Amino acid sequence: MADDVLRHVQDGHSLAHAIVDTVREALIVLDRDLRVVAASRSFYQTFGANPRDTQGQLFYDLDNGQWNIPTLRRFLEEIIPQHRAIEGYEVEHEFPTIGRRTMLLNARQVFEEEYPDSTLLLLAIEDITQRRDAELEKDELLRQKEMLLQEMQHRVANSLQIIASILLLKARTVQSEEARQHLRDAHQRVMSVATVQQQLQPSGLGDRIEVGPYLSKLCDSLRNSMIDLGGPHSLLVQAAIGTVESSQAVSLGLVTTELVINALKHAFPPGYEGEIVVRYDVDGAGWKLSVSDNGIGRHDDGHERAGGGLGTSIVEALSHQLNARTEVSAGPQGTIVSIIHVA
């Protein structure tokens, strides 16, 4: 019986040698005492080991003990008593000869109940140092890009605030009412751009924006930043769940701001407490953005208040960028302006 076991073990070791020699990855075969039975050429090449000093040696003693890694010992000692297979175990170690290495370990125990002494442990070692270094470098580049983006956004925001303040100051000093109104309109549009830019600060180019929270924050800012635009009106947001790219979010934000400002300026008579509703609906890959009010709507002379002049031109240009069309419904009960994108 003992001869059979010995012969079986020897046959197993010979088979291990034959298989390992054909493997391109760094693979090492250990017996139940964690002594090296065989190792692949890739193992010797990757870690600078010598076959004569490796085979038959205790794994932890290889190359003057450089494989005596505490995390690796725990890794192996979990496998032996529990007959477990472990995959994707990451170990980082500073080797005296080859320097720091990050390794991904996969291990599996191979045994037969009839010959328990022939148990072998297959240990595959993937050197992922370059991959991890590349990932760290990528993360660092992204961090630097984010810092630069935040700095750029901060400077843009400051510049917009300065421009808006200059326009407002000029509007208060000019004598011409027409010039004053043009300066106020310019101030409001600069503030609308600043408001949209502020809401997009956490996002980078190409990121997707959740429309509901974005519009809610945008309208909150509009309540606080718009001046000389009438009485205490309510501004509500009703938005379905959906996301758009940051570039589309900019256009949506500018359209929303333009339409809200237009409603505040034209929909309500002095002293009238009105309501403006910003609504975003999703239909498959399509969507509809609408801004409605319960103001004066259609005038007695039949003229529709649809945000004429520069406001209309801005909304139509932004709608074109969004591959959307504009619809206006105005009546005695108020006005609805819709921007509709059909996929």
mmCIF file of C-alpha atoms in Angstrom:
data_model
loop_
_atom_site.group_PDB
_atom_site.id
_atom_site.type_symbol
_atom_site.label_atom_id
_atom_site.label_comp_id
_atom_site.label_asym_id
_atom_site.label_seq_id
_atom_site.Cartn_x
_atom_site.Cartn_y
_atom_site.Cartn_z
ATOM 1 C CA MET A 1 0.000 0.000 0.000
ATOM 2 C CA ALA A 2 2.804 2.403 0.889
ATOM 3 C CA ASP A 3 4.473 1.642 -2.452
ATOM 4 C CA ASP A 4 1.226 2.415 -4.258
ATOM 5 C CA VAL A 5 0.897 5.758 -2.502
ATOM 6 C CA LEU A 6 4.538 6.641 -3.233
ATOM 7 C CA ARG A 7 4.174 5.669 -6.865
ATOM 8 C CA HIS A 8 0.965 7.667 -7.141
ATOM 9 C CA VAL A 9 2.612 10.718 -5.604
ATOM 10 C CA GLN A 10 5.573 10.422 -7.969
ATOM 11 C CA ASP A 11 3.254 10.054 -10.936
ATOM 12 C CA GLY A 12 1.332 13.100 -9.760
ATOM 13 C CA HIS A 13 4.517 15.122 -9.467
ATOM 14 C CA SER A 14 5.635 14.073 -12.946
ATOM 15 C CA LEU A 15 2.271 15.069 -14.341
ATOM 16 C CA ALA A 16 2.511 18.403 -12.524
ATOM 17 C CA HIS A 17 5.922 19.061 -14.080
ATOM 18 C CA ALA A 18 4.630 18.248 -17.557
ATOM 19 C CA ILE A 19 1.581 20.471 -17.252
ATOM 20 C CA VAL A 20 3.377 23.388 -15.653
ATOM 21 C CA ASP A 21 6.023 23.426 -18.378
ATOM 22 C CA THR A 22 3.316 24.230 -20.944
ATOM 23 C CA VAL A 23 1.758 27.112 -18.992
ATOM 24 C CA ARG A 24 2.672 30.674 -19.946
ATOM 25 C CA GLU A 25 1.528 32.218 -16.650
ATOM 26 C CA ALA A 26 3.543 32.249 -13.441
ATOM 27 C CA LEU A 27 2.323 29.000 -11.895
ATOM 28 C CA ILE A 28 3.781 27.093 -8.982
ATOM 29 C CA VAL A 29 2.738 23.686 -7.639
ATOM 30 C CA LEU A 30 3.135 22.954 -3.918
ATOM 31 C CA ASP A 31 2.716 19.733 -1.974
ATOM 32 C CA ARG A 32 0.711 19.467 1.250
ATOM 33 C CA ASP A 33 3.748 20.722 3.219
ATOM 34 C CA LEU A 34 4.029 23.777 0.936
ATOM 35 C CA ARG A 35 7.219 22.544 -0.699
ATOM 36 C CA VAL A 36 7.699 23.337 -4.374
ATOM 37 C CA VAL A 37 6.877 20.450 -6.695
ATOM 38 C CA ALA A 38 7.113 22.401 -9.948
ATOM 39 C CA ALA A 39 7.099 25.943 -11.278
ATOM 40 C CA SER A 40 6.538 27.376 -14.726
ATOM 41 C CA ARG A 41 9.208 29.115 -16.779
ATOM 42 C CA SER A 42 7.211 32.326 -16.415
ATOM 43 C CA PHE A 43 7.544 32.120 -12.629
ATOM 44 C CA TYR A 44 11.320 31.862 -12.858
ATOM 45 C CA GLN A 45 11.530 34.675 -15.401
ATOM 46 C CA THR A 46 9.125 37.037 -13.655
ATOM 47 C CA PHE A 47 10.554 36.710 -10.175
ATOM 48 C CA GLY A 48 14.183 35.976 -11.016
ATOM 49 C CA ALA A 49 14.211 32.559 -9.333
ATOM 50 C CA ASN A 50 16.620 29.670 -10.044
ATOM 51 C CA PRO A 51 15.075 26.214 -10.688
ATOM 52 C CA ARG A 52 17.901 24.443 -8.800
ATOM 53 C CA ASP A 53 17.227 26.553 -5.712
ATOM 54 C CA THR A 54 13.450 26.276 -5.977
ATOM 55 C CA GLN A 55 12.257 22.704 -6.463
ATOM 56 C CA GLY A 56 11.818 20.782 -3.231
ATOM 57 C CA GLN A 57 12.222 23.918 -1.108
ATOM 58 C CA LEU A 58 9.691 25.245 1.375
ATOM 59 C CA PHE A 59 7.829 27.996 -0.443
ATOM 60 C CA TYR A 60 8.396 30.550 2.320
ATOM 61 C CA ASP A 61 12.178 29.919 2.191
ATOM 62 C CA LEU A 62 12.576 30.617 -1.532
ATOM 63 C CA ASP A 63 15.156 33.239 -2.496
ATOM 64 C CA ASN A 64 16.324 33.857 1.052
ATOM 65 C CA GLY A 65 12.803 34.123 2.432
ATOM 66 C CA GLN A 66 11.502 36.835 0.110
ATOM 67 C CA TRP A 67 8.257 34.873 -0.305
ATOM 68 C CA ASN A 68 7.702 34.824 3.447
ATOM 69 C CA ILE A 69 4.935 37.411 3.114
ATOM 70 C CA PRO A 70 2.459 37.585 6.047
ATOM 71 C CA THR A 71 -0.582 38.188 3.842
ATOM 72 C CA LEU A 72 0.482 35.345 1.562
ATOM 73 C CA ARG A 73 0.924 32.988 4.515
ATOM 74 C CA ARG A 74 -2.621 33.753 5.687
ATOM 75 C CA PHE A 75 -3.844 33.236 2.145
ATOM 76 C CA LEU A 76 -2.270 29.774 1.856
ATOM 77 C CA GLU A 77 -3.135 28.696 5.376
ATOM 78 C CA GLU A 78 -6.817 29.308 4.671
ATOM 79 C CA ILE A 79 -6.716 26.944 1.696
ATOM 80 C CA ILE A 80 -4.917 23.925 3.161
ATOM 81 C CA PRO A 81 -7.222 23.066 6.083
ATOM 82 C CA GLN A 82 -10.463 24.066 4.379
ATOM 83 C CA HIS A 83 -9.820 22.607 0.901
ATOM 84 C CA ARG A 84 -10.836 25.927 -0.595
ATOM 85 C CA ALA A 85 -10.333 27.585 -3.950
ATOM 86 C CA ILE A 86 -9.551 31.275 -3.755
ATOM 87 C CA GLU A 87 -9.481 33.646 -6.696
ATOM 88 C CA GLY A 88 -8.458 37.250 -7.134
ATOM 89 C CA TYR A 89 -6.500 37.670 -3.896
ATOM 90 C CA GLU A 90 -4.292 40.744 -4.230
ATOM 91 C CA VAL A 91 -0.915 40.962 -2.518
ATOM 92 C CA GLU A 92 1.608 43.790 -2.676
ATOM 93 C CA HIS A 93 5.202 43.169 -1.639
ATOM 94 C CA GLU A 94 8.629 44.759 -1.933
ATOM 95 C CA PHE A 95 11.017 42.094 -3.236
ATOM 96 C CA PRO A 96 14.738 42.610 -2.533
ATOM 97 C CA THR A 97 15.703 41.664 -6.086
ATOM 98 C CA ILE A 98 12.917 42.978 -8.340
ATOM 99 C CA GLY A 99 11.372 45.728 -6.237
ATOM 100 C CA ARG A 100 7.726 46.377 -5.472
ATOM 101 C CA ARG A 101 5.242 44.044 -7.098
ATOM 102 C CA THR A 102 1.464 43.832 -6.995
ATOM 103 C CA MET A 103 0.288 40.264 -7.524
ATOM 104 C CA LEU A 104 -3.102 38.703 -8.120
ATOM 105 C CA LEU A 105 -3.271 35.173 -6.707
ATOM 106 C CA ASN A 106 -5.530 32.281 -7.637
ATOM 107 C CA ALA A 107 -5.174 29.023 -5.727
ATOM 108 C CA ARG A 108 -6.875 25.675 -5.861
ATOM 109 C CA GLN A 109 -6.238 22.486 -3.940
ATOM 110 C CA VAL A 110 -6.219 19.236 -5.912
ATOM 111 C CA PHE A 111 -6.582 16.049 -3.882
ATOM 112 C CA GLU A 112 -7.946 12.536 -4.026
ATOM 113 C CA GLU A 113 -9.682 10.911 -1.076
ATOM 114 C CA GLU A 114 -7.981 7.579 -1.876
ATOM 115 C CA TYR A 115 -4.506 9.128 -1.699
ATOM 116 C CA PRO A 116 -4.655 12.090 0.726
ATOM 117 C CA ASP A 117 -0.854 12.349 0.782
ATOM 118 C CA SER A 118 -0.848 13.239 -2.917
ATOM 119 C CA THR A 119 -2.655 16.533 -2.351
ATOM 120 C CA LEU A 120 -1.259 19.357 -4.470
ATOM 121 C CA LEU A 121 -1.806 23.087 -4.304
ATOM 122 C CA LEU A 122 -1.884 25.008 -7.594
ATOM 123 C CA LEU A 123 -0.899 28.641 -7.140
ATOM 124 C CA ALA A 124 -1.194 31.027 -10.103
ATOM 125 C CA ILE A 125 0.552 34.373 -9.658
ATOM 126 C CA GLU A 126 -0.265 37.225 -12.024
ATOM 127 C CA ASP A 127 1.990 40.256 -11.883
ATOM 128 C CA ILE A 128 -0.413 43.197 -12.209
ATOM 129 C CA THR A 129 2.080 45.866 -11.150
ATOM 130 C CA GLN A 130 1.960 47.738 -14.460
ATOM 131 C CA ARG A 131 -1.835 47.558 -14.564
ATOM 132 C CA ARG A 132 -2.170 48.944 -11.034
ATOM 133 C CA ASP A 133 0.411 51.646 -11.745
ATOM 134 C CA ALA A 134 -1.525 52.622 -14.873
ATOM 135 C CA GLU A 135 -4.766 52.750 -12.876
ATOM 136 C CA LEU A 136 -3.145 54.907 -10.206
ATOM 137 C CA GLU A 137 -1.737 57.200 -12.879
ATOM 138 C CA LYS A 138 -5.169 57.434 -14.496
ATOM 139 C CA ASP A 139 -6.795 58.222 -11.139
ATOM 140 C CA GLU A 140 -4.196 60.925 -10.499
ATOM 141 C CA LEU A 141 -4.760 62.446 -13.936
ATOM 142 C CA LEU A 142 -8.514 62.436 -13.336
ATOM 143 C CA ARG A 143 -7.982 64.070 -9.943
ATOM 144 C CA GLN A 144 -5.814 66.772 -11.502
ATOM 145 C CA LYS A 145 -8.352 67.269 -14.285
ATOM 146 C CA GLU A 146 -11.115 67.619 -11.706
ATOM 147 C CA MET A 147 -9.074 70.186 -9.784
ATOM 148 C CA LEU A 148 -8.422 72.179 -12.964
ATOM 149 C CA LEU A 149 -12.094 71.960 -13.917
ATOM 150 C CA GLN A 150 -13.179 73.191 -10.500
ATOM 151 C CA GLU A 151 -10.675 76.039 -10.651
ATOM 152 C CA MET A 152 -11.874 76.995 -14.128
ATOM 153 C CA GLN A 153 -15.515 76.891 -13.032
ATOM 154 C CA HIS A 154 -14.690 78.974 -9.968
ATOM 155 C CA ARG A 155 -13.018 81.627 -12.114
ATOM 156 C CA VAL A 156 -15.849 81.599 -14.646
ATOM 157 C CA ALA A 157 -18.384 82.028 -11.837
ATOM 158 C CA ASN A 158 -16.437 84.947 -10.394
ATOM 159 C CA SER A 159 -16.136 86.564 -13.817
ATOM 160 C CA LEU A 160 -19.873 86.215 -14.456
ATOM 161 C CA GLN A 161 -20.674 87.738 -11.076
ATOM 162 C CA ILE A 162 -18.382 90.685 -11.811
ATOM 163 C CA ILE A 163 -19.977 91.242 -15.229
ATOM 164 C CA ALA A 164 -23.473 91.009 -13.726
ATOM 165 C CA SER A 165 -22.585 93.502 -10.992
ATOM 166 C CA ILE A 166 -21.172 95.975 -13.528
ATOM 167 C CA LEU A 167 -24.318 95.702 -15.675
ATOM 168 C CA LEU A 168 -26.575 96.203 -12.668
ATOM 169 C CA LEU A 169 -24.562 99.190 -11.457
ATOM 170 C CA LYS A 170 -24.684 100.727 -14.926
ATOM 171 C CA ALA A 171 -28.445 100.146 -15.141
ATOM 172 C CA ARG A 172 -28.932 102.169 -11.965
ATOM 173 C CA THR A 173 -26.921 105.122 -13.236
ATOM 174 C CA VAL A 174 -28.043 105.607 -16.847
ATOM 175 C CA GLN A 175 -30.738 108.192 -17.567
ATOM 176 C CA SER A 176 -32.405 106.479 -20.519
ATOM 177 C CA GLU A 177 -35.171 104.080 -19.517
ATOM 178 C CA GLU A 178 -34.642 102.096 -22.727
ATOM 179 C CA ALA A 179 -30.917 101.716 -22.018
ATOM 180 C CA ARG A 180 -31.697 100.808 -18.411
ATOM 181 C CA GLN A 181 -34.041 98.034 -19.539
ATOM 182 C CA HIS A 182 -31.481 96.656 -21.998
ATOM 183 C CA LEU A 183 -28.851 96.590 -19.244
ATOM 184 C CA ARG A 184 -31.253 94.811 -16.883
ATOM 185 C CA ASP A 185 -32.043 92.240 -19.567
ATOM 186 C CA ALA A 186 -28.320 91.685 -20.095
ATOM 187 C CA HIS A 187 -27.823 91.354 -16.332
ATOM 188 C CA GLN A 188 -30.585 88.758 -16.082
ATOM 189 C CA ARG A 189 -29.138 86.682 -18.899
ATOM 190 C CA VAL A 190 -25.652 86.783 -17.413
ATOM 191 C CA MET A 191 -27.156 85.666 -14.104
ATOM 192 C CA SER A 192 -29.013 82.847 -15.864
ATOM 193 C CA VAL A 193 -25.746 81.587 -17.364
ATOM 194 C CA ALA A 194 -24.097 81.868 -13.941
ATOM 195 C CA THR A 195 -26.953 79.932 -12.348
ATOM 196 C CA VAL A 196 -26.726 77.094 -14.877
ATOM 197 C CA GLN A 197 -22.931 77.006 -14.553
ATOM 198 C CA GLN A 198 -23.216 76.796 -10.773
ATOM 199 C CA GLN A 199 -25.541 73.787 -10.906
ATOM 200 C CA LEU A 200 -23.155 71.925 -13.246
ATOM 201 C CA GLN A 201 -20.031 72.475 -11.127
ATOM 202 C CA PRO A 202 -19.838 68.904 -9.701
ATOM 203 C CA SER A 203 -19.957 67.374 -13.186
ATOM 204 C CA GLY A 204 -17.279 66.857 -15.794
ATOM 205 C CA LEU A 205 -17.489 66.860 -19.549
ATOM 206 C CA GLY A 206 -19.510 63.880 -20.782
ATOM 207 C CA ASP A 207 -21.071 63.098 -17.383
ATOM 208 C CA ARG A 208 -24.801 62.449 -17.198
ATOM 209 C CA ILE A 209 -27.001 64.716 -15.127
ATOM 210 C CA GLU A 210 -30.194 63.726 -13.299
ATOM 211 C CA VAL A 211 -32.719 66.174 -14.694
ATOM 212 C CA GLY A 212 -35.098 66.359 -11.716
ATOM 213 C CA PRO A 213 -32.590 67.407 -9.024
ATOM 214 C CA TYR A 214 -30.819 69.631 -11.551
ATOM 215 C CA LEU A 215 -33.981 71.581 -12.425
ATOM 216 C CA SER A 216 -34.978 71.805 -8.757
ATOM 217 C CA LYS A 217 -31.631 73.313 -7.751
ATOM 218 C CA LEU A 218 -31.708 75.592 -10.777
ATOM 219 C CA CYS A 219 -35.151 76.951 -9.887
ATOM 220 C CA ASP A 220 -34.123 77.376 -6.252
ATOM 221 C CA SER A 221 -31.254 79.542 -7.454
ATOM 222 C CA LEU A 222 -33.562 81.469 -9.781
ATOM 223 C CA ARG A 223 -35.832 82.345 -6.867
ATOM 224 C CA ASN A 224 -32.891 83.824 -5.004
ATOM 225 C CA SER A 225 -31.019 85.523 -7.839
ATOM 226 C CA MET A 226 -33.650 87.085 -10.097
ATOM 227 C CA ILE A 227 -34.333 90.724 -9.175
ATOM 228 C CA ASP A 228 -36.977 93.285 -10.128
ATOM 229 C CA LEU A 229 -39.156 90.590 -11.673
ATOM 230 C CA GLY A 230 -42.420 90.979 -9.847
ATOM 231 C CA GLY A 231 -44.089 89.854 -6.656
ATOM 232 C CA PRO A 232 -44.098 86.697 -4.538
ATOM 233 C CA HIS A 233 -44.792 84.074 -7.197
ATOM 234 C CA SER A 234 -44.408 80.326 -6.624
ATOM 235 C CA LEU A 235 -42.050 78.318 -8.815
ATOM 236 C CA LEU A 236 -42.657 74.562 -8.873
ATOM 237 C CA VAL A 237 -40.743 71.705 -10.501
ATOM 238 C CA GLN A 238 -42.359 68.446 -11.593
ATOM 239 C CA ALA A 239 -39.848 66.117 -13.213
ATOM 240 C CA ALA A 240 -39.862 62.478 -14.218
ATOM 241 C CA ILE A 241 -36.790 60.343 -13.602
ATOM 242 C CA GLY A 242 -34.278 60.784 -16.397
ATOM 243 C CA THR A 243 -30.723 61.785 -17.228
ATOM 244 C CA VAL A 244 -29.084 63.807 -19.988
ATOM 245 C CA GLU A 245 -25.494 64.548 -20.928
ATOM 246 C CA SER A 246 -23.976 67.602 -19.288
ATOM 247 C CA SER A 247 -23.884 69.463 -22.624
ATOM 248 C CA GLN A 248 -27.647 68.905 -23.018
ATOM 249 C CA ALA A 249 -28.209 69.902 -19.396
ATOM 250 C CA VAL A 250 -26.623 73.286 -20.124
ATOM 251 C CA SER A 251 -29.099 73.945 -22.948
ATOM 252 C CA LEU A 252 -32.039 72.677 -20.875
ATOM 253 C CA GLY A 253 -30.987 74.919 -18.018
ATOM 254 C CA LEU A 254 -30.674 77.992 -20.225
ATOM 255 C CA VAL A 255 -34.057 77.323 -21.860
ATOM 256 C CA THR A 256 -35.691 76.858 -18.456
ATOM 257 C CA THR A 257 -34.111 80.032 -17.117
ATOM 258 C CA GLU A 258 -35.136 82.067 -20.167
ATOM 259 C CA LEU A 259 -38.745 80.855 -20.014
ATOM 260 C CA VAL A 260 -39.030 81.369 -16.257
ATOM 261 C CA ILE A 261 -37.624 84.901 -16.525
ATOM 262 C CA ASN A 262 -40.005 85.605 -19.400
ATOM 263 C CA ALA A 263 -42.990 84.427 -17.340
ATOM 264 C CA LEU A 264 -41.927 86.485 -14.333
ATOM 265 C CA LYS A 265 -41.561 89.593 -16.491
ATOM 266 C CA HIS A 266 -44.709 89.323 -18.604
ATOM 267 C CA ALA A 267 -47.261 86.885 -17.177
ATOM 268 C CA PHE A 268 -48.417 88.620 -14.029
ATOM 269 C CA PRO A 269 -49.824 92.112 -13.448
ATOM 270 C CA PRO A 270 -48.452 94.104 -10.485
ATOM 271 C CA GLY A 271 -49.582 92.660 -7.169
ATOM 272 C CA TYR A 272 -50.662 89.359 -8.726
ATOM 273 C CA GLU A 273 -49.462 86.221 -6.936
ATOM 274 C CA GLY A 274 -49.007 83.718 -9.707
ATOM 275 C CA GLU A 275 -47.635 80.223 -10.190
ATOM 276 C CA ILE A 276 -44.998 78.965 -12.617
ATOM 277 C CA VAL A 277 -44.554 75.226 -13.167
ATOM 278 C CA VAL A 278 -41.466 73.686 -14.766
ATOM 279 C CA ARG A 279 -42.313 70.182 -15.944
ATOM 280 C CA TYR A 280 -40.066 67.503 -17.465
ATOM 281 C CA ASP A 281 -41.624 64.357 -18.944
ATOM 282 C CA VAL A 282 -39.906 61.330 -20.464
ATOM 283 C CA ASP A 283 -41.275 59.165 -23.273
ATOM 284 C CA GLY A 284 -38.815 56.395 -24.053
ATOM 285 C CA ALA A 285 -35.725 58.127 -25.418
ATOM 286 C CA GLY A 286 -37.728 61.309 -25.992
ATOM 287 C CA TRP A 287 -38.620 64.053 -23.540
ATOM 288 C CA LYS A 288 -40.652 67.243 -23.148
ATOM 289 C CA LEU A 289 -39.717 70.308 -21.114
ATOM 290 C CA SER A 290 -42.568 72.728 -20.472
ATOM 291 C CA VAL A 291 -42.841 75.960 -18.511
ATOM 292 C CA SER A 292 -46.390 77.062 -17.736
ATOM 293 C CA ASP A 293 -47.919 79.940 -15.814
ATOM 294 C CA ASN A 294 -51.404 80.951 -14.720
ATOM 295 C CA GLY A 295 -50.899 84.571 -15.707
ATOM 296 C CA ILE A 296 -52.633 86.865 -18.163
ATOM 297 C CA GLY A 297 -52.006 84.647 -21.180
ATOM 298 C CA ARG A 298 -53.407 86.010 -24.443
ATOM 299 C CA HIS A 299 -53.905 89.777 -24.609
ATOM 300 C CA ASP A 300 -57.197 91.316 -25.711
ATOM 301 C CA ASP A 301 -55.659 92.420 -29.000
ATOM 302 C CA GLY A 302 -54.978 88.798 -29.914
ATOM 303 C CA HIS A 303 -51.218 89.054 -29.504
ATOM 304 C CA GLU A 304 -49.713 85.921 -27.979
ATOM 305 C CA ARG A 305 -47.184 86.381 -25.215
ATOM 306 C CA ALA A 306 -44.691 83.766 -26.270
ATOM 307 C CA GLY A 307 -41.482 85.379 -25.181
ATOM 308 C CA GLY A 308 -40.962 87.456 -28.303
ATOM 309 C CA GLY A 309 -37.854 89.285 -29.327
ATOM 310 C CA LEU A 310 -34.459 88.169 -28.122
ATOM 311 C CA GLY A 311 -35.968 85.665 -25.676
ATOM 312 C CA THR A 312 -37.706 83.787 -28.461
ATOM 313 C CA SER A 313 -34.537 83.726 -30.541
ATOM 314 C CA ILE A 314 -32.541 82.309 -27.625
ATOM 315 C CA VAL A 315 -35.127 79.604 -26.877
ATOM 316 C CA GLU A 316 -35.398 78.598 -30.536
ATOM 317 C CA ALA A 317 -31.617 78.451 -30.944
ATOM 318 C CA LEU A 318 -31.216 76.291 -27.837
ATOM 319 C CA SER A 319 -34.092 74.041 -28.943
ATOM 320 C CA HIS A 320 -32.331 73.550 -32.262
ATOM 321 C CA GLN A 321 -29.186 72.467 -30.391
ATOM 322 C CA LEU A 322 -31.298 69.913 -28.515
ATOM 323 C CA ASN A 323 -32.875 68.613 -31.770
ATOM 324 C CA ALA A 324 -36.226 69.674 -30.368
ATOM 325 C CA ARG A 325 -39.184 71.760 -31.513
ATOM 326 C CA THR A 326 -40.963 74.564 -29.671
ATOM 327 C CA GLU A 327 -44.719 74.719 -29.071
ATOM 328 C CA VAL A 328 -46.594 77.624 -27.480
ATOM 329 C CA SER A 329 -50.116 77.506 -26.095
ATOM 330 C CA ALA A 330 -51.451 80.825 -24.779
ATOM 331 C CA GLY A 331 -54.958 81.592 -23.559
ATOM 332 C CA PRO A 332 -56.939 83.378 -20.852
ATOM 333 C CA GLN A 333 -55.766 80.862 -18.240
ATOM 334 C CA GLY A 334 -52.059 81.342 -18.889
ATOM 335 C CA THR A 335 -49.282 80.273 -21.217
ATOM 336 C CA ILE A 336 -47.446 76.984 -21.772
ATOM 337 C CA VAL A 337 -44.186 76.856 -23.714
ATOM 338 C CA SER A 338 -42.978 73.323 -24.487
ATOM 339 C CA ILE A 339 -39.672 72.076 -25.856
ATOM 340 C CA ILE A 340 -40.227 68.620 -27.343
ATOM 341 C CA HIS A 341 -37.515 66.152 -28.318
ATOM 342 C CA VAL A 342 -38.675 63.050 -30.179
ATOM 343 C CA ALA A 343 -36.142 60.213 -30.393
#
